[in-house]
Tab-separated table of C-alpha atoms in Angstrom:
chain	number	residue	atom	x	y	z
T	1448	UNK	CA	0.000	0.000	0.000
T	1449	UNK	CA	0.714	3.505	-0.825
T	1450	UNK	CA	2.081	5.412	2.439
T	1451	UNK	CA	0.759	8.384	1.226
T	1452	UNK	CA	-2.950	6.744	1.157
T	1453	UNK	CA	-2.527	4.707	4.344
T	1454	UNK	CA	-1.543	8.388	6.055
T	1455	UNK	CA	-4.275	10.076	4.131
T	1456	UNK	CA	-6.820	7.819	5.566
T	1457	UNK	CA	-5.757	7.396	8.829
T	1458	UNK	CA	-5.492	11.136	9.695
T	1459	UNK	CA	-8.683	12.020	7.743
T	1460	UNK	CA	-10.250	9.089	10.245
T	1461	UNK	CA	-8.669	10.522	13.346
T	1462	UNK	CA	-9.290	13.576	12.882
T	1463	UNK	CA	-13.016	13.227	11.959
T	1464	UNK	CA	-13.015	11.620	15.676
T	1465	UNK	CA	-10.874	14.148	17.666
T	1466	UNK	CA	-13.502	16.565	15.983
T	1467	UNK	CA	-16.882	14.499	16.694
T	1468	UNK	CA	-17.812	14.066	13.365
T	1469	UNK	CA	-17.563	10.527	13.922
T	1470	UNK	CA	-19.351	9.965	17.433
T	1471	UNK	CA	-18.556	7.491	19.341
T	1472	UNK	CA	-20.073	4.388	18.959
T	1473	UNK	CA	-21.207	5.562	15.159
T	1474	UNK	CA	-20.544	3.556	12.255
T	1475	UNK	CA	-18.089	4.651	9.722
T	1476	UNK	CA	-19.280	3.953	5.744
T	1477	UNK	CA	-18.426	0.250	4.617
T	1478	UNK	CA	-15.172	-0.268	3.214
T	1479	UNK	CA	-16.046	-0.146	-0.151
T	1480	UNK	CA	-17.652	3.242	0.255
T	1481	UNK	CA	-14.733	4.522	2.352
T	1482	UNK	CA	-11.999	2.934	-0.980
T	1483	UNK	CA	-14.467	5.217	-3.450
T	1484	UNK	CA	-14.215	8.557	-1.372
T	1485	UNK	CA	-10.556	8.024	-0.687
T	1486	UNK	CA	-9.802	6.752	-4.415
T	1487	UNK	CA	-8.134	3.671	-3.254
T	1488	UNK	CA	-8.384	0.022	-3.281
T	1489	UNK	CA	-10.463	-1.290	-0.478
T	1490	UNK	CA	-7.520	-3.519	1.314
T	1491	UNK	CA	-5.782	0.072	2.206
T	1492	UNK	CA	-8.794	0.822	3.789
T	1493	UNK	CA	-9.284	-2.262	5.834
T	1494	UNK	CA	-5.915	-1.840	6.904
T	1495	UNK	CA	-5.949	1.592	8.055
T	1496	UNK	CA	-9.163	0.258	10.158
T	1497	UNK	CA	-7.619	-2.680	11.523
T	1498	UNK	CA	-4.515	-0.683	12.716
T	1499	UNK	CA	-6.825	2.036	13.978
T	1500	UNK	CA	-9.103	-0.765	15.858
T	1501	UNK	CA	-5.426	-1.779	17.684
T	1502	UNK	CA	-4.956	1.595	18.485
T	1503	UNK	CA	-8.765	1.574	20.247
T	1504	UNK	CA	-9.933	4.563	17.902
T	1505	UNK	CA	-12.220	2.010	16.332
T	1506	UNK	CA	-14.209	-0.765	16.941
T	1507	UNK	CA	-15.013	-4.101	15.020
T	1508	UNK	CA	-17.379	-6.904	14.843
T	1509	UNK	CA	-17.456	-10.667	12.382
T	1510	UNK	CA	-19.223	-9.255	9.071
T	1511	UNK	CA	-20.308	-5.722	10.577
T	1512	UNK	CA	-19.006	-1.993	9.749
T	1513	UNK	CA	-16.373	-0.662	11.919
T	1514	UNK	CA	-17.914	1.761	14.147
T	1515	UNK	CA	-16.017	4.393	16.522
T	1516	UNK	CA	-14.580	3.353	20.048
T	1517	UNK	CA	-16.797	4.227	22.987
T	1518	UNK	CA	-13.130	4.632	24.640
T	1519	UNK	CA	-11.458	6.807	22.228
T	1520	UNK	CA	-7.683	7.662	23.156
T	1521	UNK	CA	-7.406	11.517	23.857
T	1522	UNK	CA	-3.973	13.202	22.241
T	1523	UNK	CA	-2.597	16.384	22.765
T	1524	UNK	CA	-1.259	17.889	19.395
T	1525	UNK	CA	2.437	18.234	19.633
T	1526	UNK	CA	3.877	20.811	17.703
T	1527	UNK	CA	4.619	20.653	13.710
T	1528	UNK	CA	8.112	19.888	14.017
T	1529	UNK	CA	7.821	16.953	16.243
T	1530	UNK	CA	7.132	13.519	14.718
T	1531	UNK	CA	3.765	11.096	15.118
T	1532	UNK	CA	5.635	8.639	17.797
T	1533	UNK	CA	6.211	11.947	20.218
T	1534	UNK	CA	2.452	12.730	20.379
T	1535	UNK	CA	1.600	12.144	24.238
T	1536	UNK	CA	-1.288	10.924	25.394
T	1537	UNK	CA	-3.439	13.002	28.268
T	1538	UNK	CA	-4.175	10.874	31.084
């Protein structure tokens, strides 16, 4: 998969959710609908939500979309310089 895709999608997700346009407990659009807004192939899609489901942003059930966490991680934005592994997390 592209990089630029998988970091496309994943920030576009996250952000949606540090912003409440994804609620929690809402469901995102299926995979297929999320590969035609993001112009991708679906697999980038379902991996971006499978890494974000390990991360707890996202949830996941057999044969169901994936919705947003009820326990969504809280980040503070580090500044521009600094790099995505030196985000900290509020407790």
């Amino acid at each position: 998969m592209h990089k630029n895709i998988y970091s496309k999608i994943y920030y576009n997700l996250t952000d949606k959710i540090k912003r409440e346009e994804l609620k929690a407990n809402e469901f995102l659009p299926s995979t297929r609908e999320l590969a035609k807004i993001y112009k991708c192939h679906r697999f980038s899609v379902m991996r971006v939500c499978q890494d974000l489901v390990s991360e707890v942003w996202l949830q996941s059930s057999e044969r169901s979309r994936y919705r947003v966490s009820l326990h969504v991680p809280i980040y503070s934005l580090a500044p521009h310089s600094q790099k995505k592994s030196q985000l900290k997390k509020i407790s």
